[in-house]
Coordinates of C-alpha atoms in Angstrom, one line a residue:
M1 CA 68.2 136.3 220.4
K2 CA 68.4 134.9 216.9
K3 CA 65.2 134.9 214.9
A4 CA 65.2 131.1 214.3
T5 CA 65.8 130.5 218.1
F6 CA 63.0 132.9 218.9
L7 CA 60.6 131.2 216.5
K8 CA 61.5 127.8 217.9
L9 CA 60.8 129.1 221.5
Q10 CA 57.4 130.4 220.4
Q11 CA 56.5 127.1 218.8
T12 CA 57.6 125.2 221.9
I13 CA 55.5 127.4 224.2
F14 CA 52.5 127.0 222.0
A15 CA 53.0 123.2 221.9
V16 CA 53.2 122.9 225.7
L17 CA 50.1 125.0 226.2
L18 CA 48.2 122.8 223.7
L19 CA 49.4 119.7 225.3
S20 CA 48.4 120.9 228.8
V21 CA 44.8 121.5 227.7
S22 CA 44.4 118.2 225.7
I23 CA 46.2 116.0 228.3
N24 CA 44.2 117.5 231.2
V25 CA 41.0 116.5 229.5
F26 CA 42.0 113.0 228.8
A27 CA 43.8 112.5 232.2
Q28 CA 40.7 113.7 234.0
E29 CA 38.5 111.2 232.1
S30 CA 41.0 108.5 233.0
E31 CA 40.9 109.4 236.7
E32 CA 37.1 109.2 236.8
S33 CA 36.9 105.9 235.0
S34 CA 36.9 103.7 238.1
E35 CA 34.6 101.2 236.5
L36 CA 37.3 100.6 233.8
E37 CA 40.0 100.1 236.4
E38 CA 37.9 97.6 238.3
K39 CA 37.6 95.6 235.1
K40 CA 41.4 95.8 234.8
F41 CA 41.3 97.7 231.6
Q42 CA 42.9 101.1 231.1
Y43 CA 43.4 103.3 228.1
V44 CA 44.7 106.7 227.1
V45 CA 43.9 108.6 223.8
A46 CA 45.6 111.9 223.4
P47 CA 45.6 114.1 220.2
A48 CA 48.4 116.7 220.3
Y49 CA 50.8 118.8 218.4
D50 CA 54.0 116.9 217.7
Y51 CA 57.5 117.7 216.7
R52 CA 60.5 115.5 215.9
P53 CA 63.6 115.8 213.7
V54 CA 62.2 113.9 210.6
I55 CA 58.5 114.9 210.6
E56 CA 59.1 118.4 212.1
H57 CA 55.8 120.1 212.9
A58 CA 52.9 117.6 212.9
F59 CA 49.6 116.5 214.3
A60 CA 49.6 113.3 216.2
I61 CA 47.2 110.9 218.0
F62 CA 48.7 108.7 220.7
N63 CA 46.9 105.7 222.1
K64 CA 47.8 103.1 224.8
N65 CA 45.8 100.2 226.2
I66 CA 46.6 98.0 229.2
L67 CA 44.4 95.0 229.8
K68 CA 45.0 92.6 232.7
L69 CA 43.6 89.3 231.5
N70 CA 44.2 87.5 234.8
E71 CA 46.8 87.4 237.5
D72 CA 49.3 85.8 235.1
R73 CA 48.7 87.6 231.8
L74 CA 49.0 91.2 230.8
Y75 CA 48.2 92.7 227.3
V76 CA 49.7 96.0 226.3
S77 CA 49.1 97.8 223.0
E78 CA 50.1 101.1 221.5
A79 CA 49.1 103.0 218.4
T80 CA 50.5 106.3 217.0
F81 CA 49.5 108.2 213.9
T82 CA 51.5 111.3 213.0
K83 CA 51.1 113.6 210.0
S84 CA 53.6 116.4 209.3
F85 CA 52.6 119.9 208.6
S86 CA 56.1 120.7 207.3
N87 CA 56.7 118.0 204.7
K88 CA 55.3 114.8 203.2
S89 CA 56.1 112.7 206.2
Y90 CA 53.5 110.5 207.9
H91 CA 53.9 107.6 210.3
L92 CA 51.4 105.0 211.5
N93 CA 52.6 102.4 214.0
T94 CA 50.8 99.8 216.1
T95 CA 52.4 97.5 218.7
H96 CA 50.9 94.6 220.6
E97 CA 52.6 92.7 223.5
L98 CA 51.3 89.8 225.6
F99 CA 53.1 88.9 228.8
S100 CA 52.6 85.6 230.7
N101 CA 54.5 83.6 233.3
N102 CA 56.6 81.7 230.7
W103 CA 55.8 83.2 227.3
R104 CA 56.1 86.6 225.7
Y105 CA 54.6 87.6 222.4
Y106 CA 55.3 90.7 220.3
L107 CA 53.7 92.0 217.1
T108 CA 54.3 95.4 215.4
G109 CA 53.5 97.0 212.1
T110 CA 54.6 100.3 210.6
Y111 CA 53.5 102.2 207.4
A112 CA 55.3 105.4 206.9
N113 CA 56.7 108.0 204.5
M114 CA 59.7 109.7 206.2
I115 CA 61.7 112.7 204.9
N116 CA 65.2 112.9 206.3
K117 CA 68.4 114.8 205.6
V118 CA 71.9 113.5 205.4
A119 CA 75.1 115.4 205.0
G120 CA 76.7 114.7 201.6
S121 CA 80.0 114.0 203.3
E122 CA 78.4 111.2 205.3
M123 CA 77.6 109.4 202.0
G124 CA 81.1 109.5 200.7
I125 CA 80.5 112.6 198.5
P126 CA 83.5 115.0 199.1
I127 CA 81.4 118.2 199.8
D128 CA 81.0 120.1 203.0
N129 CA 78.0 121.8 204.6
K130 CA 75.5 120.5 202.1
Y131 CA 72.6 118.1 202.8
L132 CA 70.6 115.8 200.5
G133 CA 67.1 114.7 201.1
L134 CA 66.1 111.1 201.7
E135 CA 62.5 110.0 201.3
N136 CA 61.8 106.5 202.6
K137 CA 58.4 104.8 202.0
I138 CA 58.4 102.1 204.6
L139 CA 56.3 99.0 205.3
N140 CA 57.5 97.0 208.3
L141 CA 56.0 93.9 209.9
Q142 CA 57.7 92.1 212.8
G143 CA 56.7 89.4 215.2
F144 CA 58.4 87.2 217.7
V145 CA 57.8 84.8 220.5
K146 CA 60.0 84.3 223.6
R147 CA 60.0 81.4 226.0
K148 CA 61.4 81.5 229.6
V149 CA 64.2 78.9 229.9
A150 CA 65.5 79.9 233.4
S151 CA 64.7 82.4 236.1
D152 CA 64.3 85.8 234.3
L153 CA 65.9 84.4 231.1
Y154 CA 64.1 84.2 227.8
V155 CA 65.1 83.0 224.3
G156 CA 63.1 83.7 221.2
L157 CA 62.7 83.5 217.5
G158 CA 61.1 86.1 215.2
Y159 CA 60.7 87.3 211.7
E160 CA 60.7 90.7 210.2
I161 CA 59.8 92.0 206.8
L162 CA 61.0 95.5 205.8
D163 CA 60.0 96.9 202.4
I164 CA 61.7 100.3 201.6
K165 CA 61.5 102.5 198.6
S166 CA 64.2 105.1 199.1
N167 CA 64.6 108.2 197.0
S168 CA 67.9 110.0 197.3
Y169 CA 67.6 113.6 196.2
L170 CA 71.3 114.0 195.2
S171 CA 70.5 117.1 193.2
D172 CA 70.1 118.9 196.5
L173 CA 73.9 119.0 196.7
G174 CA 74.0 121.2 193.6
P175 CA 76.4 121.0 190.7
I176 CA 79.5 119.1 191.9
I177 CA 80.6 116.6 189.1
P178 CA 83.4 118.0 186.9
T179 CA 83.0 117.6 183.1
P180 CA 85.8 117.6 180.5
D181 CA 85.7 121.3 180.9
P182 CA 87.2 121.9 184.5
T183 CA 85.1 125.0 184.9
V184 CA 81.8 123.3 184.3
Y185 CA 80.0 121.2 186.9
V186 CA 76.8 119.2 186.6
P187 CA 74.4 118.0 189.3
L188 CA 74.2 114.5 190.6
P189 CA 71.0 112.6 189.4
D190 CA 68.2 111.8 191.8
L191 CA 68.1 108.0 192.4
E192 CA 65.5 105.5 193.6
V193 CA 66.7 102.4 195.5
N194 CA 64.3 99.6 196.4
M195 CA 64.9 97.1 199.2
F196 CA 62.9 94.1 200.5
L197 CA 64.5 92.7 203.6
S198 CA 63.3 89.3 204.8
Q199 CA 65.0 88.8 208.2
P200 CA 64.9 85.8 210.6
E201 CA 65.6 87.0 214.1
F202 CA 67.2 85.4 217.1
I203 CA 66.6 86.9 220.5
L204 CA 68.0 86.6 224.1
E205 CA 66.4 88.5 226.9
Y206 CA 67.1 88.9 230.6
D207 CA 64.5 90.7 232.7
T208 CA 64.3 91.5 236.4
R209 CA 62.2 94.6 236.1
D210 CA 59.5 95.1 238.8
D211 CA 57.0 96.3 236.1
V212 CA 56.9 95.9 232.3
V213 CA 54.9 99.2 231.8
Y214 CA 56.7 101.5 234.1
P215 CA 59.8 99.9 235.7
T216 CA 61.4 101.5 238.8
N217 CA 63.9 98.8 239.7
G218 CA 65.7 96.0 237.9
F219 CA 67.6 95.1 234.8
F220 CA 66.4 94.5 231.3
V221 CA 68.9 93.2 228.7
N222 CA 67.9 92.4 225.1
V223 CA 70.2 90.9 222.5
Q224 CA 68.9 90.5 218.9
S225 CA 70.5 89.5 215.6
N226 CA 68.8 89.8 212.2
L227 CA 70.0 87.8 209.2
I228 CA 69.6 89.4 205.8
S229 CA 70.4 87.3 202.7
D230 CA 69.1 86.6 199.2
A231 CA 68.7 83.0 200.5
F232 CA 65.8 84.2 202.7
G233 CA 64.2 86.2 199.9
S234 CA 65.7 89.6 200.4
K235 CA 66.2 91.9 197.4
I236 CA 68.5 94.8 197.7
E237 CA 69.5 97.6 195.4
N238 CA 72.5 99.9 196.0
I239 CA 74.3 102.8 194.3
D240 CA 77.7 101.9 192.8
E241 CA 80.7 104.1 192.3
N242 CA 79.4 105.2 188.9
M243 CA 76.2 106.5 190.6
Q244 CA 74.1 103.7 189.0
V245 CA 71.5 101.6 190.8
V246 CA 72.5 97.9 190.8
E247 CA 70.9 94.8 192.5
L248 CA 73.1 92.9 194.8
D249 CA 73.4 89.1 194.7
D250 CA 75.0 86.4 196.8
Y251 CA 75.2 88.3 200.1
M252 CA 74.8 87.8 203.9
F253 CA 74.4 90.8 206.2
T254 CA 73.6 90.9 209.9
R255 CA 72.0 93.7 211.9
N256 CA 72.8 93.3 215.6
F257 CA 71.1 95.1 218.5
I258 CA 72.1 95.1 222.2
S259 CA 70.2 97.1 224.8
A260 CA 71.0 96.9 228.5
K261 CA 68.7 99.0 230.8
Y262 CA 68.9 99.5 234.5
Y263 CA 66.4 101.2 236.8
H264 CA 66.8 102.3 240.4
S265 CA 64.2 104.1 242.6
F266 CA 65.7 106.7 245.0
S267 CA 62.4 107.2 246.8
G268 CA 61.2 103.5 247.1
D269 CA 58.4 104.2 244.6
W270 CA 57.9 105.6 241.1
K271 CA 58.4 109.3 242.0
S272 CA 62.2 109.4 241.8
V273 CA 63.8 107.0 239.4
L274 CA 67.2 106.8 237.8
A275 CA 67.0 105.1 234.4
S276 CA 70.0 104.1 232.3
R277 CA 70.5 102.5 229.0
F278 CA 73.5 101.3 227.0
S279 CA 72.8 100.4 223.4
I280 CA 74.7 99.0 220.4
R281 CA 73.4 99.0 216.9
A282 CA 75.9 97.4 214.6
S283 CA 75.8 95.9 211.1
T284 CA 78.2 93.6 209.3
G285 CA 78.8 93.4 205.6
D286 CA 78.3 96.1 202.9
L287 CA 74.9 97.2 204.0
P288 CA 73.4 100.0 201.8
V289 CA 73.9 103.5 203.1
S290 CA 70.1 104.2 203.0
I291 CA 69.6 101.8 206.0
W292 CA 72.6 102.8 208.0
E293 CA 72.0 104.2 211.5
N294 CA 71.2 107.9 211.6
T295 CA 72.0 109.6 214.9
N296 CA 68.8 111.7 214.8
N297 CA 66.7 108.5 214.9
W298 CA 68.1 107.3 218.3
I299 CA 69.7 110.2 220.2
R300 CA 67.7 113.2 221.3
G301 CA 69.2 116.5 220.2
Y302 CA 70.1 115.8 216.6
T303 CA 68.2 116.8 213.4
K304 CA 70.6 117.6 210.5
G305 CA 71.9 114.1 209.6
D306 CA 75.5 115.0 210.1
Y307 CA 76.3 111.7 211.8
V308 CA 75.5 108.4 210.0
G309 CA 77.2 105.0 210.2
K310 CA 76.9 101.2 210.3
Q311 CA 77.8 101.2 214.0
L312 CA 76.2 103.3 216.8
Y313 CA 77.1 103.0 220.5
Y314 CA 75.4 105.2 223.1
L315 CA 74.7 105.5 226.8
D316 CA 71.6 107.3 228.2
L317 CA 71.2 108.5 231.8
E318 CA 67.8 109.9 232.9
W319 CA 66.5 111.1 236.3
R320 CA 62.7 111.0 236.5
K321 CA 61.3 113.1 239.4
Y322 CA 57.6 113.7 240.1
I323 CA 56.6 116.7 242.2
T324 CA 53.0 115.6 242.5
N325 CA 51.1 112.4 241.5
R326 CA 50.4 114.0 238.1
F327 CA 53.3 116.3 237.2
G328 CA 57.1 115.8 237.1
F329 CA 60.3 116.5 235.2
V330 CA 63.3 114.7 233.8
A331 CA 66.9 115.6 233.3
F332 CA 69.0 113.4 230.9
G333 CA 72.3 113.1 229.2
T334 CA 73.7 110.9 226.4
A335 CA 77.2 110.0 225.2
G336 CA 77.5 108.2 221.9
F337 CA 79.8 107.3 219.0
I338 CA 78.9 106.5 215.4
G339 CA 81.0 105.4 212.5
E340 CA 81.4 103.1 209.5
D341 CA 83.6 100.5 211.2
F342 CA 84.9 99.8 214.7
G343 CA 88.3 101.4 214.1
S344 CA 86.9 104.8 213.1
T345 CA 83.7 104.9 215.3
F346 CA 85.5 106.1 218.4
D347 CA 87.4 109.0 216.8
S348 CA 86.7 112.3 218.6
D349 CA 84.9 113.7 215.5
R350 CA 82.4 110.8 215.7
F351 CA 81.5 111.6 219.3
V352 CA 77.7 112.5 219.6
P353 CA 76.9 113.8 223.1
A354 CA 73.5 115.3 224.1
A355 CA 71.8 116.7 227.1
G356 CA 68.4 118.0 227.9
A357 CA 65.3 118.2 230.2
G358 CA 61.6 117.5 229.9
L359 CA 58.2 117.6 231.5
R360 CA 56.0 114.6 232.4
I361 CA 52.2 114.4 232.9
Q362 CA 50.8 111.1 234.3
L363 CA 47.6 110.0 232.6
M364 CA 46.5 106.9 234.6
K365 CA 46.0 106.3 238.3
T366 CA 47.3 102.8 238.8
K367 CA 49.6 102.3 235.7
R368 CA 52.3 104.8 235.1
V369 CA 51.8 106.1 231.6
A370 CA 53.2 109.5 231.1
F371 CA 52.9 112.0 228.3
R372 CA 56.4 113.4 227.7
F373 CA 57.8 116.6 226.3
D374 CA 61.6 116.9 226.0
Y375 CA 64.1 119.4 224.8
A376 CA 67.6 118.2 223.9
R377 CA 70.7 119.7 222.5
G378 CA 73.5 117.9 220.7
R379 CA 76.9 119.0 219.4
D380 CA 77.5 121.8 216.9
G381 CA 74.4 123.7 218.0
D382 CA 72.0 121.0 216.9
D383 CA 68.8 120.8 219.0
S384 CA 65.2 119.6 218.9
V385 CA 62.0 119.0 220.9
Y386 CA 60.2 115.6 221.3
F387 CA 56.7 114.4 222.3
G388 CA 55.5 110.9 223.1
L389 CA 53.4 108.6 225.2
S390 CA 55.3 106.6 227.8
E391 CA 58.9 107.2 228.8
Y392 CA 61.7 107.4 226.2
F393 CA 63.0 104.1 227.4

């Protein structure tokens, strides 16, 4: 067994043991909180070791609250704080949702510093097997409201503000620029690119799920389009062909997201469920590379940043099976394609498959909120582990 693989196995075993101890403590408290359940309020707080491709080894605190206001209104909120042990990454996110018969409200905020890696060849730099660091300081605020217009059909409007300061550490690629002397090469300069994206959003949603927290049957389809233009107050810098930072003007981009999910219970309850999801994330216009889609943000099993593009299409299949009321497992697979444009996205070398399995530990008695641990493997030997509160999708 390779040393790196052995170390990763050791880290995984340690993480699972730590999770088992911490989750059992909080799960036991949740089971005994009958008074809270009678008041229709449930919560989970779970500190744990965490690992994911960008933050690597980290400490995390996961929190989820479910409050049934009355028979027609349900409030669900989540908060996650993660601090990496391995690099300067940290991530703070909070999300709030209010569901009623005819209206749905959503508000989320993120403050983060994320260290990522991207292959130089993915950024148009003709060099193989070398990766550059990307450090993104992110402030994101998003809110929208949706109104039911027909049975199970909602339309909505929203607004999103995304402020990113992106540092591209091109010097990580080493000396690659030829000088007048063909035997002498110099390194690329490190560059900082700033973006402020002010984005009106248009949303269409179709929802027949039997539960918004832990669905076991039904469809959920969400279509969203974000408009990015200097006319709305966006300010975008980009790197030109001379490796200079320039501010764009007179532009209109769109970021378009489609997610179609289907759930089916094999057992007639929540203990054996097939979950599937087909997603499209596609941009139009000359969107800066620093906000292209990176496979390791959306498909489990990728860490290196070898696959980046303006268009990402992927299909997830996941079987969730519980052996007891508390413990279960999942098996999943993903097939995806990513590329710069529609014509090149579906080439065989842009195919990004993945497969894996995971453990689930239920934390509440009446609302299915699971702590998850997954291991996934992508192509070219890439793999990773994942932790989180609630199911992956």
